[in-house]
């Protein structure tokens, strides 16, 4: 059973204030506990409503915690989801300014730009047909919660610990792509820091998309044609170090890069 609306607002207000500052805040487990996922999504919805009132525009969804390596890193055992807003997008090859984020980490993923709604028929064939095009992507995750002290509830409430995302230039029709075998390499200033395959993302990025389609529909925000979907990390996330550049290559899909400005003197 979800908490009272007043308590849900308490958790949402804490996370909103932290994002506005920006500053790290205390974990919301004192309000939500560690297992009430329904309440966590209710808090996420309150934060989304606040964002829309401020004039932000939803452009898609993200799936998180799809990689076993990332689940182990954060001590969780299931995926989550969050919303993508237009102001979260960073141009391929651009540099994130110093001070914009709190404690960012980088993940390499496959994104989809949907060609059709995903509402009723969520079979594997329907999901592949609706997936549209595959795009190489980097998600920059960031937690408003101090020192990444989160459970599944904390990250769900905090919009899936989302921050920014970068899409590469290539657009590959999904058609008959074997997503399971796609290999990913993520580098930091040219040195490999993370590797993985499509099979590391809930078995396949398309299976992750199918999971998200069900979750988003059940939460009242179904996936629509034109939405960008970040399907989840293909390998371990890595801390984003000031002054460094991160580049991901996914075979058969393409490449994408983003830099982080050095700390101000």
Coordinates of C-alpha atoms in Angstrom, one line a residue:
X1 CA 0.0 0.0 0.0
X2 CA 1.3 3.4 -0.9
X3 CA 1.9 6.1 1.7
X4 CA -0.3 9.1 2.3
X5 CA 0.0 11.9 -0.3
X6 CA 1.5 14.1 2.3
X7 CA 4.4 11.7 2.9
X8 CA 4.9 11.2 -0.8
X9 CA 5.2 15.0 -1.2
X10 CA 7.7 15.1 1.6
X11 CA 10.0 12.7 -0.3
X12 CA 9.4 14.5 -3.6
X13 CA 10.1 17.9 -2.1
X14 CA 13.4 16.7 -0.7
X15 CA 14.6 15.5 -4.1
X16 CA 13.3 18.5 -5.9
X17 CA 15.1 20.9 -3.5
X18 CA 18.3 18.9 -3.9
X19 CA 18.1 19.1 -7.7
X20 CA 17.3 22.8 -7.7
X21 CA 20.3 23.7 -5.4
X22 CA 22.0 21.5 -6.7
X23 CA 23.2 19.6 -3.6
X24 CA 23.1 16.1 -2.3
X25 CA 20.3 15.3 0.1
X26 CA 19.8 12.6 2.7
X27 CA 18.3 9.3 1.5
X28 CA 14.5 9.1 1.3
X29 CA 14.4 5.7 3.1
X30 CA 13.3 7.4 6.3
X31 CA 10.1 8.2 4.4
X32 CA 9.7 5.4 1.9
X33 CA 11.6 2.5 3.4
X34 CA 13.6 0.2 1.2
X35 CA 10.9 -2.0 -0.4
X36 CA 7.8 0.1 -1.3
X37 CA 8.3 0.4 -5.0
X38 CA 4.8 1.6 -5.7
X39 CA 5.3 4.6 -3.4
X40 CA 8.6 5.3 -5.1
X41 CA 7.0 5.5 -8.5
X42 CA 4.3 7.7 -7.0
X43 CA 7.1 10.1 -5.8
X44 CA 8.7 10.0 -9.3
X45 CA 5.3 10.9 -10.8
X46 CA 5.1 13.9 -8.4
X47 CA 8.5 15.1 -9.6
X48 CA 7.5 14.6 -13.2
X49 CA 4.4 16.7 -12.6
X50 CA 6.5 19.4 -11.0
X51 CA 8.9 19.3 -14.1
X52 CA 6.0 19.7 -16.5
X53 CA 4.6 22.7 -14.5
X54 CA 8.0 24.3 -15.0
X55 CA 7.7 23.9 -18.7
X56 CA 9.9 20.9 -19.3
X57 CA 9.0 18.6 -22.1
X58 CA 9.0 14.8 -22.0
X59 CA 10.9 13.2 -24.9
X60 CA 11.0 9.6 -23.7
X61 CA 12.0 7.1 -21.0
X62 CA 15.0 5.4 -19.6
X63 CA 15.5 1.9 -18.3
X64 CA 17.9 1.5 -15.5
X65 CA 19.6 -1.3 -13.6
X66 CA 19.4 -3.7 -16.5
X67 CA 23.0 -4.9 -16.3
X68 CA 23.9 -7.4 -13.6
X69 CA 27.2 -5.5 -13.1
X70 CA 25.3 -2.3 -12.4
X71 CA 22.9 -4.0 -10.1
X72 CA 25.8 -5.3 -8.1
X73 CA 27.4 -1.9 -8.0
X74 CA 24.3 -0.4 -6.5
X75 CA 23.1 -3.3 -4.4
X76 CA 19.7 -3.8 -6.2
X77 CA 18.2 -6.8 -8.0
X78 CA 15.7 -5.5 -10.5
X79 CA 15.4 -2.8 -13.2
X80 CA 13.7 0.6 -12.9
X81 CA 12.6 3.3 -15.2
X82 CA 12.5 7.1 -15.4
X83 CA 11.5 10.0 -17.6
X84 CA 13.6 11.8 -20.2
X85 CA 13.2 15.5 -20.7
X86 CA 14.3 17.6 -23.7
X87 CA 16.7 19.6 -21.5
X88 CA 18.6 16.5 -20.5
X89 CA 19.9 15.9 -24.0
X90 CA 23.6 16.7 -24.7
X91 CA 24.9 16.9 -28.3
X92 CA 27.3 14.1 -29.4
X93 CA 30.9 15.2 -28.7
X94 CA 29.9 18.1 -26.4
X95 CA 31.3 18.9 -23.0
X96 CA 29.2 18.9 -19.8
X97 CA 30.0 22.1 -17.9
X98 CA 31.7 21.9 -14.5
X99 CA 29.2 22.2 -11.6
X100 CA 26.1 21.1 -13.5
X101 CA 26.0 17.6 -11.9
X102 CA 26.7 16.3 -8.4
X103 CA 28.2 12.8 -8.6
X104 CA 27.9 11.7 -12.2
X105 CA 28.6 8.3 -13.7
X106 CA 28.6 7.2 -17.3
X107 CA 26.9 4.2 -18.9
X108 CA 27.0 3.0 -22.5
X109 CA 23.7 1.9 -24.0
X110 CA 21.6 1.3 -27.1
X111 CA 18.8 3.8 -27.5
X112 CA 15.7 3.4 -29.6
X113 CA 13.6 6.0 -31.3
X114 CA 10.2 4.5 -31.5
X115 CA 8.3 4.2 -34.8
X116 CA 5.0 3.3 -33.2
X117 CA 3.1 3.4 -29.9
X118 CA 3.6 0.5 -27.5
X119 CA 0.3 0.1 -25.6
X120 CA -1.8 -3.0 -26.3
X121 CA 0.3 -5.6 -28.1
X122 CA 3.5 -6.0 -26.3
X123 CA 4.7 -9.3 -27.8
X124 CA 8.3 -9.6 -28.9
X125 CA 7.4 -9.2 -32.5
X126 CA 5.3 -6.1 -31.8
X127 CA 8.1 -4.6 -29.7
X128 CA 10.7 -5.1 -32.5
X129 CA 8.3 -3.6 -35.1
X130 CA 7.7 -0.6 -32.9
X131 CA 11.4 -0.1 -31.9
X132 CA 12.1 1.9 -35.0
X133 CA 15.9 2.7 -35.1
X134 CA 18.7 1.8 -32.8
X135 CA 21.2 4.6 -31.8
X136 CA 24.4 4.4 -29.8
X137 CA 23.9 6.3 -26.5
X138 CA 25.6 7.4 -23.4
X139 CA 23.5 8.0 -20.3
X140 CA 25.0 10.2 -17.6
X141 CA 23.4 9.2 -14.3
X142 CA 23.5 11.3 -11.2
X143 CA 22.0 10.8 -7.8
X144 CA 20.6 13.6 -5.7
X145 CA 20.9 11.3 -2.8
X146 CA 24.1 11.6 -0.8
X147 CA 27.0 9.3 -1.8
X148 CA 24.7 7.2 -3.9
X149 CA 23.2 5.7 -0.7
X150 CA 20.2 4.2 -2.5
X151 CA 18.1 1.1 -2.7
X152 CA 15.7 0.3 -5.6
X153 CA 13.2 2.6 -3.9
X154 CA 15.6 5.6 -3.7
X155 CA 16.6 5.4 -7.3
X156 CA 13.1 5.0 -8.6
X157 CA 11.9 8.0 -6.6
X158 CA 14.8 10.0 -7.9
X159 CA 13.7 9.5 -11.5
X160 CA 15.9 6.5 -12.0
X161 CA 18.9 8.5 -11.0
X162 CA 18.8 10.1 -14.4
X163 CA 20.6 13.3 -15.4
X164 CA 21.7 13.7 -19.0
X165 CA 21.9 11.6 -22.2
X166 CA 23.8 11.7 -25.4
X167 CA 22.8 10.2 -28.7
X168 CA 25.2 9.3 -31.5
X169 CA 24.7 10.3 -35.1
X170 CA 23.9 6.9 -36.6
X171 CA 20.4 5.6 -37.0
X172 CA 20.2 1.8 -37.7
X173 CA 16.8 0.3 -38.6
X174 CA 16.0 -2.4 -35.9
X175 CA 14.7 -4.9 -38.5
X176 CA 16.8 -8.0 -38.1
X177 CA 19.6 -6.8 -35.8
X178 CA 20.8 -9.4 -33.4
X179 CA 20.9 -7.3 -30.3
X180 CA 22.1 -10.1 -28.0
X181 CA 25.5 -10.3 -29.6
X182 CA 26.2 -6.6 -30.0
X183 CA 29.6 -5.8 -28.2
X184 CA 30.2 -2.5 -26.4
X185 CA 33.4 -0.8 -25.5
X186 CA 33.5 2.3 -23.4
X187 CA 36.7 4.3 -23.1
X188 CA 38.0 7.1 -20.9
X189 CA 40.5 9.3 -22.7
X190 CA 41.2 6.3 -25.0
X191 CA 41.6 3.7 -22.3
X192 CA 38.9 1.0 -22.0
X193 CA 37.0 1.3 -18.7
X194 CA 33.9 -0.8 -19.4
X195 CA 32.8 -3.6 -21.8
X196 CA 29.7 -5.6 -22.3
X197 CA 27.3 -7.2 -24.8
X198 CA 23.6 -6.9 -25.6
X199 CA 22.9 -10.0 -23.6
X200 CA 24.0 -8.1 -20.5
X201 CA 21.0 -5.8 -20.8
X202 CA 18.1 -8.0 -19.4
X203 CA 19.1 -10.6 -22.0
X204 CA 18.6 -8.2 -24.9
X205 CA 17.9 -4.5 -25.2
X206 CA 14.6 -5.5 -27.0
X207 CA 13.6 -7.5 -23.9
X208 CA 14.4 -4.4 -21.8
X209 CA 12.2 -2.3 -24.1
X210 CA 9.4 -4.9 -23.7
X211 CA 9.8 -4.6 -19.9
X212 CA 9.6 -0.9 -20.0
X213 CA 6.6 -0.9 -22.3
X214 CA 4.7 -2.9 -19.7
X215 CA 5.9 -0.8 -16.8
X216 CA 5.2 2.5 -18.5
X217 CA 1.7 1.4 -19.5
X218 CA 0.9 0.2 -16.1
X219 CA 2.1 3.5 -14.6
X220 CA -0.2 5.5 -16.9
X221 CA 2.5 6.9 -19.2
X222 CA 2.7 4.5 -22.2
X223 CA 5.5 4.6 -24.8
X224 CA 4.6 6.6 -27.8
X225 CA 5.9 6.9 -31.4
X226 CA 8.8 9.3 -31.5
X227 CA 9.8 8.7 -27.9
X228 CA 13.5 8.1 -27.2
X229 CA 14.1 5.1 -25.0
X230 CA 17.4 4.4 -23.3
X231 CA 17.4 0.6 -23.0
X232 CA 19.9 0.2 -20.2
X233 CA 23.6 -0.2 -19.6
X234 CA 25.5 -2.9 -21.5
X235 CA 28.4 -2.9 -18.9
X236 CA 29.5 -1.4 -15.6
X237 CA 29.0 2.3 -15.1
X238 CA 32.1 4.4 -14.4
X239 CA 32.6 7.7 -12.5
X240 CA 32.7 10.7 -14.8
X241 CA 36.0 12.4 -14.1
X242 CA 36.5 16.2 -14.6
X243 CA 38.6 16.9 -17.7
X244 CA 38.0 13.4 -19.3
X245 CA 36.2 12.3 -22.4
X246 CA 34.2 9.2 -22.7
X247 CA 33.5 7.4 -26.0
X248 CA 31.4 4.3 -26.6
X249 CA 31.4 2.0 -29.6
X250 CA 28.8 -0.6 -30.2
X251 CA 29.5 -2.9 -33.1
X252 CA 26.9 -2.7 -35.9
X253 CA 25.3 0.3 -34.2
X254 CA 27.9 3.1 -34.1
X255 CA 29.7 5.4 -31.7
X256 CA 29.0 8.4 -29.4
X257 CA 31.1 10.6 -27.1
X258 CA 30.9 13.2 -24.3
X259 CA 33.4 15.2 -22.3
X260 CA 33.3 16.7 -18.8
X261 CA 34.9 20.1 -18.1
X262 CA 37.7 20.3 -15.6
X263 CA 37.0 21.6 -12.1
X264 CA 37.1 25.4 -11.9
X265 CA 40.3 26.9 -10.5

